[in-house]
Amino acid sequence: MKIVKTIKEVREIVKLWKKENLSVGLVPTMGYLHEGHASLIDASVSGNDKTVVSIFVNPMQFGANEDLDSYPRDLNHDSKLCEEHHVDLIFNPEPNEMYGKDFYTYVNMNVLTEDLCGITRPIHFKGVCTVVAKLFNIVQPDNAYFGQKDAQQLAIIKQMVQDLNMPLEVHGCPIVREIDGLAKSSRNTYLSTEERQSALILSKAITLGQSLVENGERDCSKVLTSMIDLISSEPLAKIDYVKIVDLKTIQPVNTIEKPILCAMAVYIGKTRLIDNFIFEEV
Ligand code: PAF
């Protein structure tokens, strides 16, 4: 496994692979890898001849008061995990490699970016689309892998690939959870012991909402009220949003008639956590 820091090096290596007709999978990450990332890597390794993992804490997707500086980083740990999971190449650029001083082009999307996390994080998805488009151009993968935990991000990236005719397939992989239900996230490391316990309210609310829908409830307000009441019973939890939206357009719906995404963002202390479920069998 190689670790490179420049776009030029990635291009040279991928060019050699393409000459041999080898397929390439890309797993874009911000590092501090956990079992959720490992599941994306495993999907890429089993579906492609070569796998590239990008590790880049993308400044463009963080708002002014967000956790860019404190975002956890550990390249030693990450490279060990990648090695164990048979990754071929890690791309770990510095910000000035990705964004030179004359950088003026952004990828912006309407509609899908406007609700859910787009309300509290208004510039976030512009940063995500821009960096992911750049990574696709640099690595030129046949397949790219993203977690369903960031369900809005996954829908947005699928839409970007469709709208801009990008020649690759985007794969969503299931949420990986701790044994007690908490969705794996690099940000879980911010939680104190007490907060870690309180954070279980997210997955409990997801389980509740999912069972109501699976048992036939189609009125979104009834599902959401039950979930919100449960989350509100946890003193350390402060709801950012709990919503049900169309899975493809990320627009709010009142009745479940098409595939939906039920998504939430909840502050546990200062840490903002997200979780969701999707329901497609309508
Ligand atoms: O999901 C993430 O870790 C990031 O948003 C991504 C896709 C790597 C872009 O920086």
Short mmCIF file of C-alpha atoms and ligand atoms in Angstrom, two decimals:
data_model
loop_
_atom_site.label_atom_id
_atom_site.label_comp_id
_atom_site.label_asym_id
_atom_site.label_seq_id
_atom_site.Cartn_x
_atom_site.Cartn_y
_atom_site.Cartn_z
CA MET A 1 0.00 0.00 0.00
CA LYS A 2 1.26 3.44 -0.93
CA ILE A 3 0.50 6.79 0.75
CA VAL A 4 0.80 9.82 -1.53
CA LYS A 5 0.19 13.52 -0.97
CA THR A 6 0.09 14.95 -4.48
CA ILE A 7 -2.46 14.84 -7.30
CA LYS A 8 0.36 14.10 -9.75
CA GLU A 9 1.34 10.91 -7.91
CA VAL A 10 -2.28 9.66 -7.80
CA ARG A 11 -2.71 10.31 -11.51
CA GLU A 12 0.52 8.44 -12.38
CA ILE A 13 -0.45 5.37 -10.34
CA VAL A 14 -4.06 5.26 -11.60
CA LYS A 15 -2.84 5.71 -15.19
CA LEU A 16 -0.74 2.53 -14.87
CA TRP A 17 -3.73 0.62 -13.44
CA LYS A 18 -6.01 1.81 -16.25
CA LYS A 19 -3.42 0.72 -18.84
CA GLU A 20 -3.82 -2.80 -17.44
CA ASN A 21 -7.63 -2.47 -17.62
CA LEU A 22 -7.94 -2.69 -13.82
CA SER A 23 -11.10 -1.32 -12.20
CA VAL A 24 -10.72 1.34 -9.51
CA GLY A 25 -12.86 1.92 -6.41
CA LEU A 26 -12.67 5.13 -4.36
CA VAL A 27 -13.63 5.57 -0.71
CA PRO A 28 -13.58 9.31 0.11
CA THR A 29 -13.06 9.95 3.85
CA MET A 30 -11.96 12.60 6.29
CA GLY A 31 -9.89 10.03 8.19
CA TYR A 32 -10.09 8.86 11.82
CA LEU A 33 -11.36 5.66 10.28
CA HIS A 34 -13.68 3.27 12.11
CA GLU A 35 -15.64 0.10 11.25
CA GLY A 36 -18.10 2.18 9.20
CA HIS A 37 -15.29 3.25 6.87
CA ALA A 38 -13.90 -0.31 6.93
CA SER A 39 -17.23 -1.59 5.57
CA LEU A 40 -16.97 0.89 2.64
CA ILE A 41 -13.38 -0.22 2.01
CA ASP A 42 -14.41 -3.90 2.08
CA ALA A 43 -17.18 -3.19 -0.46
CA SER A 44 -14.69 -1.44 -2.71
CA VAL A 45 -12.02 -4.14 -2.38
CA SER A 46 -14.51 -6.89 -3.23
CA GLY A 47 -15.97 -4.95 -6.19
CA ASN A 48 -12.80 -3.56 -7.82
CA ASP A 49 -9.26 -4.58 -8.75
CA LYS A 50 -7.76 -1.57 -6.96
CA THR A 51 -8.99 0.57 -4.05
CA VAL A 52 -8.04 4.16 -3.27
CA VAL A 53 -8.94 5.77 0.08
CA SER A 54 -8.73 9.55 0.25
CA ILE A 55 -8.09 11.05 3.67
CA PHE A 56 -8.70 14.79 3.63
CA VAL A 57 -10.37 16.95 6.28
CA ASN A 58 -11.97 19.28 3.76
CA PRO A 59 -11.95 22.86 5.11
CA MET A 60 -14.52 23.93 2.51
CA GLN A 61 -17.32 21.90 4.08
CA PHE A 62 -16.93 23.32 7.61
CA GLY A 63 -18.79 26.47 8.71
CA ALA A 64 -17.03 29.25 10.65
CA ASN A 65 -18.10 27.95 14.10
CA GLU A 66 -17.72 24.25 13.36
CA ASP A 67 -15.10 21.70 14.39
CA LEU A 68 -12.51 21.95 11.57
CA ASP A 69 -9.61 22.50 13.98
CA SER A 70 -10.66 19.91 16.54
CA TYR A 71 -11.74 17.25 14.01
CA PRO A 72 -9.86 14.09 15.07
CA ARG A 73 -6.87 13.05 12.94
CA ASP A 74 -4.62 9.97 13.19
CA LEU A 75 -2.86 8.97 9.97
CA ASN A 76 -0.93 6.11 11.66
CA HIS A 77 -4.11 4.47 12.83
CA ASP A 78 -5.80 5.11 9.46
CA SER A 79 -2.98 3.63 7.40
CA LYS A 80 -2.92 0.53 9.62
CA LEU A 81 -6.66 0.02 9.12
CA CYS A 82 -6.30 0.55 5.36
CA GLU A 83 -3.40 -1.90 5.16
CA GLU A 84 -5.40 -4.53 7.09
CA HIS A 85 -8.32 -4.07 4.68
CA HIS A 86 -6.14 -4.40 1.54
CA VAL A 87 -6.30 -0.81 0.30
CA ASP A 88 -3.85 -0.15 -2.57
CA LEU A 89 -3.41 3.60 -2.27
CA ILE A 90 -4.08 6.34 0.29
CA PHE A 91 -4.38 9.88 -1.06
CA ASN A 92 -3.70 12.27 1.82
CA PRO A 93 -3.31 15.79 0.39
CA GLU A 94 -2.70 19.04 2.27
CA PRO A 95 -5.37 21.75 1.80
CA ASN A 96 -3.13 23.77 -0.53
CA GLU A 97 -2.73 20.74 -2.80
CA MET A 98 -6.52 20.61 -3.22
CA TYR A 99 -7.20 24.35 -3.24
CA GLY A 100 -4.47 26.47 -4.76
CA LYS A 101 -4.50 30.19 -4.06
CA ASP A 102 -6.33 30.88 -7.33
CA PHE A 103 -9.36 28.70 -6.67
CA TYR A 104 -12.68 30.01 -8.00
CA THR A 105 -14.82 27.06 -9.12
CA TYR A 106 -17.45 25.38 -6.93
CA VAL A 107 -20.09 22.72 -7.41
CA ASN A 108 -23.39 23.92 -6.00
CA MET A 109 -26.72 22.10 -5.93
CA ASN A 110 -30.25 23.33 -5.30
CA VAL A 111 -33.26 21.51 -3.80
CA LEU A 112 -31.57 18.43 -2.25
CA THR A 113 -29.21 20.64 -0.22
CA GLU A 114 -31.84 23.01 1.13
CA ASP A 115 -33.48 21.03 3.95
CA LEU A 116 -32.21 18.80 6.80
CA CYS A 117 -28.48 19.51 7.43
CA GLY A 118 -28.55 22.25 4.78
CA ILE A 119 -30.48 24.53 7.16
CA THR A 120 -28.00 24.45 10.05
CA ARG A 121 -24.96 23.98 7.76
CA PRO A 122 -25.70 26.27 4.77
CA ILE A 123 -22.29 25.99 3.07
CA HIS A 124 -21.62 22.35 3.92
CA PHE A 125 -22.89 20.63 0.78
CA LYS A 126 -21.21 23.11 -1.56
CA GLY A 127 -17.93 22.08 0.07
CA VAL A 128 -18.82 18.38 -0.09
CA CYS A 129 -19.86 18.50 -3.79
CA THR A 130 -16.79 20.51 -4.74
CA VAL A 131 -14.30 18.23 -3.01
CA VAL A 132 -16.00 15.01 -4.13
CA ALA A 133 -16.12 16.25 -7.75
CA LYS A 134 -12.40 17.05 -7.49
CA LEU A 135 -11.64 13.62 -6.00
CA PHE A 136 -13.60 11.95 -8.81
CA ASN A 137 -11.61 13.95 -11.38
CA ILE A 138 -8.28 13.18 -9.71
CA VAL A 139 -8.82 9.44 -9.11
CA GLN A 140 -11.22 8.70 -11.99
CA PRO A 141 -12.80 5.75 -10.17
CA ASP A 142 -15.23 3.30 -11.73
CA ASN A 143 -17.05 3.01 -8.39
CA ALA A 144 -17.26 5.19 -5.28
CA TYR A 145 -18.54 4.21 -1.84
CA PHE A 146 -20.37 6.35 0.74
CA GLY A 147 -22.13 5.56 4.03
CA GLN A 148 -25.91 5.61 4.35
CA LYS A 149 -25.38 7.34 7.70
CA ASP A 150 -24.84 10.57 5.73
CA ALA A 151 -28.01 9.85 3.75
CA GLN A 152 -28.51 13.41 2.50
CA GLN A 153 -24.88 13.53 1.33
CA LEU A 154 -25.36 10.21 -0.47
CA ALA A 155 -28.51 11.45 -2.27
CA ILE A 156 -26.70 14.67 -3.24
CA ILE A 157 -23.65 12.85 -4.62
CA LYS A 158 -25.86 10.48 -6.65
CA GLN A 159 -27.69 13.52 -8.06
CA MET A 160 -24.41 15.33 -8.86
CA VAL A 161 -23.09 12.27 -10.73
CA GLN A 162 -26.34 12.06 -12.70
CA ASP A 163 -26.58 15.81 -13.43
CA LEU A 164 -22.93 16.23 -14.46
CA ASN A 165 -22.68 12.92 -16.37
CA MET A 166 -19.79 11.70 -14.26
CA PRO A 167 -18.71 8.27 -15.53
CA LEU A 168 -18.86 6.21 -12.34
CA GLU A 169 -21.28 4.35 -10.12
CA VAL A 170 -22.05 5.57 -6.58
CA HIS A 171 -22.74 2.90 -3.96
CA GLY A 172 -24.43 3.50 -0.60
CA CYS A 173 -23.44 1.14 2.22
CA PRO A 174 -25.52 0.37 5.36
CA ILE A 175 -25.02 2.22 8.65
CA VAL A 176 -22.60 0.41 10.98
CA ARG A 177 -23.56 0.63 14.66
CA GLU A 178 -21.93 0.02 18.03
CA ILE A 179 -23.32 -3.04 19.88
CA ASP A 180 -25.66 -0.76 21.86
CA GLY A 181 -27.02 0.89 18.69
CA LEU A 182 -25.09 4.18 18.42
CA ALA A 183 -24.20 4.82 14.78
CA LYS A 184 -20.40 4.79 14.31
CA SER A 185 -18.97 8.25 13.75
CA SER A 186 -15.58 9.89 14.12
CA ARG A 187 -17.40 12.57 16.15
CA ASN A 188 -18.45 10.01 18.83
CA THR A 189 -14.98 10.59 20.32
CA TYR A 190 -16.16 14.05 21.44
CA LEU A 191 -18.70 12.50 23.87
CA SER A 192 -18.06 12.25 27.62
CA THR A 193 -19.07 8.98 29.35
CA GLU A 194 -22.38 10.50 30.40
CA GLU A 195 -23.04 11.96 26.94
CA ARG A 196 -22.13 8.64 25.28
CA GLN A 197 -24.97 7.03 27.30
CA SER A 198 -27.42 9.85 26.42
CA ALA A 199 -26.52 9.57 22.73
CA LEU A 200 -28.33 6.21 22.63
CA ILE A 201 -31.55 8.23 22.41
CA LEU A 202 -30.88 8.73 18.69
CA SER A 203 -30.86 5.04 17.78
CA LYS A 204 -33.75 4.37 20.17
CA ALA A 205 -35.82 6.99 18.33
CA ILE A 206 -34.77 5.51 14.99
CA THR A 207 -35.89 2.04 16.14
CA LEU A 208 -39.21 3.47 17.33
CA GLY A 209 -39.88 5.42 14.11
CA GLN A 210 -38.87 2.50 11.92
CA SER A 211 -41.14 0.05 13.75
CA LEU A 212 -44.12 2.44 13.49
CA VAL A 213 -43.60 2.78 9.73
CA GLU A 214 -42.95 -0.92 9.22
CA ASN A 215 -46.16 -1.67 11.10
CA GLY A 216 -48.17 0.45 8.69
CA GLU A 217 -48.19 4.04 10.02
CA ARG A 218 -48.17 6.36 7.00
CA ASP A 219 -48.91 9.70 8.70
CA CYS A 220 -45.53 11.43 9.05
CA SER A 221 -46.65 13.77 11.84
CA LYS A 222 -47.64 10.77 14.04
CA VAL A 223 -44.27 9.06 13.45
CA LEU A 224 -42.32 12.27 14.06
CA THR A 225 -44.28 13.23 17.21
CA SER A 226 -43.51 9.84 18.80
CA MET A 227 -39.82 10.15 17.92
CA ILE A 228 -39.56 13.76 19.10
CA ASP A 229 -41.34 12.96 22.40
CA LEU A 230 -38.84 10.15 23.04
CA ILE A 231 -35.78 12.30 22.25
CA SER A 232 -37.13 15.15 24.38
CA SER A 233 -37.24 12.81 27.40
CA GLU A 234 -33.41 12.75 27.36
CA PRO A 235 -32.16 15.80 29.32
CA LEU A 236 -28.81 16.14 27.46
CA ALA A 237 -30.41 15.96 24.00
CA LYS A 238 -31.34 19.07 21.99
CA ILE A 239 -33.06 18.46 18.65
CA ASP A 240 -31.77 20.23 15.55
CA TYR A 241 -34.28 18.43 13.31
CA VAL A 242 -36.25 15.22 13.01
CA LYS A 243 -37.92 15.01 9.58
CA ILE A 244 -39.31 12.69 6.95
CA VAL A 245 -38.41 13.57 3.35
CA ASP A 246 -38.63 12.03 -0.11
CA LEU A 247 -35.56 9.76 -0.42
CA LYS A 248 -34.55 11.12 -3.82
CA THR A 249 -35.43 14.83 -3.70
CA ILE A 250 -34.95 15.38 0.08
CA GLN A 251 -38.19 17.41 0.09
CA PRO A 252 -40.57 17.11 3.10
CA VAL A 253 -43.56 14.77 2.77
CA ASN A 254 -46.70 14.50 4.93
CA THR A 255 -47.71 10.96 4.00
CA ILE A 256 -45.50 7.97 3.26
CA GLU A 257 -46.39 7.03 -0.31
CA LYS A 258 -42.94 6.84 -1.93
CA PRO A 259 -39.52 5.75 -0.61
CA ILE A 260 -38.66 8.05 2.31
CA LEU A 261 -35.73 9.06 4.45
CA CYS A 262 -36.43 9.72 8.12
CA ALA A 263 -33.43 11.71 9.35
CA MET A 264 -32.40 13.50 12.51
CA ALA A 265 -29.66 15.71 13.85
CA VAL A 266 -29.49 15.99 17.63
CA TYR A 267 -27.02 17.81 19.87
CA ILE A 268 -25.76 15.78 22.81
CA GLY A 269 -24.06 18.50 24.81
CA LYS A 270 -22.00 20.33 22.19
CA THR A 271 -21.72 17.36 19.82
CA ARG A 272 -24.08 17.25 16.86
CA LEU A 273 -24.92 13.67 15.89
CA ILE A 274 -26.97 12.39 12.95
CA ASP A 275 -28.86 9.17 12.34
CA ASN A 276 -31.58 7.96 9.98
CA PHE A 277 -33.57 5.13 8.50
CA ILE A 278 -34.93 4.68 5.02
CA PHE A 279 -38.19 2.96 4.07
CA GLU A 280 -38.65 1.89 0.48
CA GLU A 281 -41.35 -0.82 0.46
CA VAL A 282 -44.39 1.44 0.00
O1 PAF B 1 -18.46 11.92 4.50
C1 PAF B 1 -17.32 12.44 4.58
O2 PAF B 1 -16.44 11.97 5.31
C2 PAF B 1 -17.03 13.69 3.77
O3 PAF B 1 -18.14 14.51 3.69
C3 PAF B 1 -16.47 13.40 2.38
C4 PAF B 1 -17.48 12.65 1.52
C5 PAF B 1 -15.20 12.57 2.50
C6 PAF B 1 -16.12 14.70 1.66
O4 PAF B 1 -15.17 15.43 2.35
#
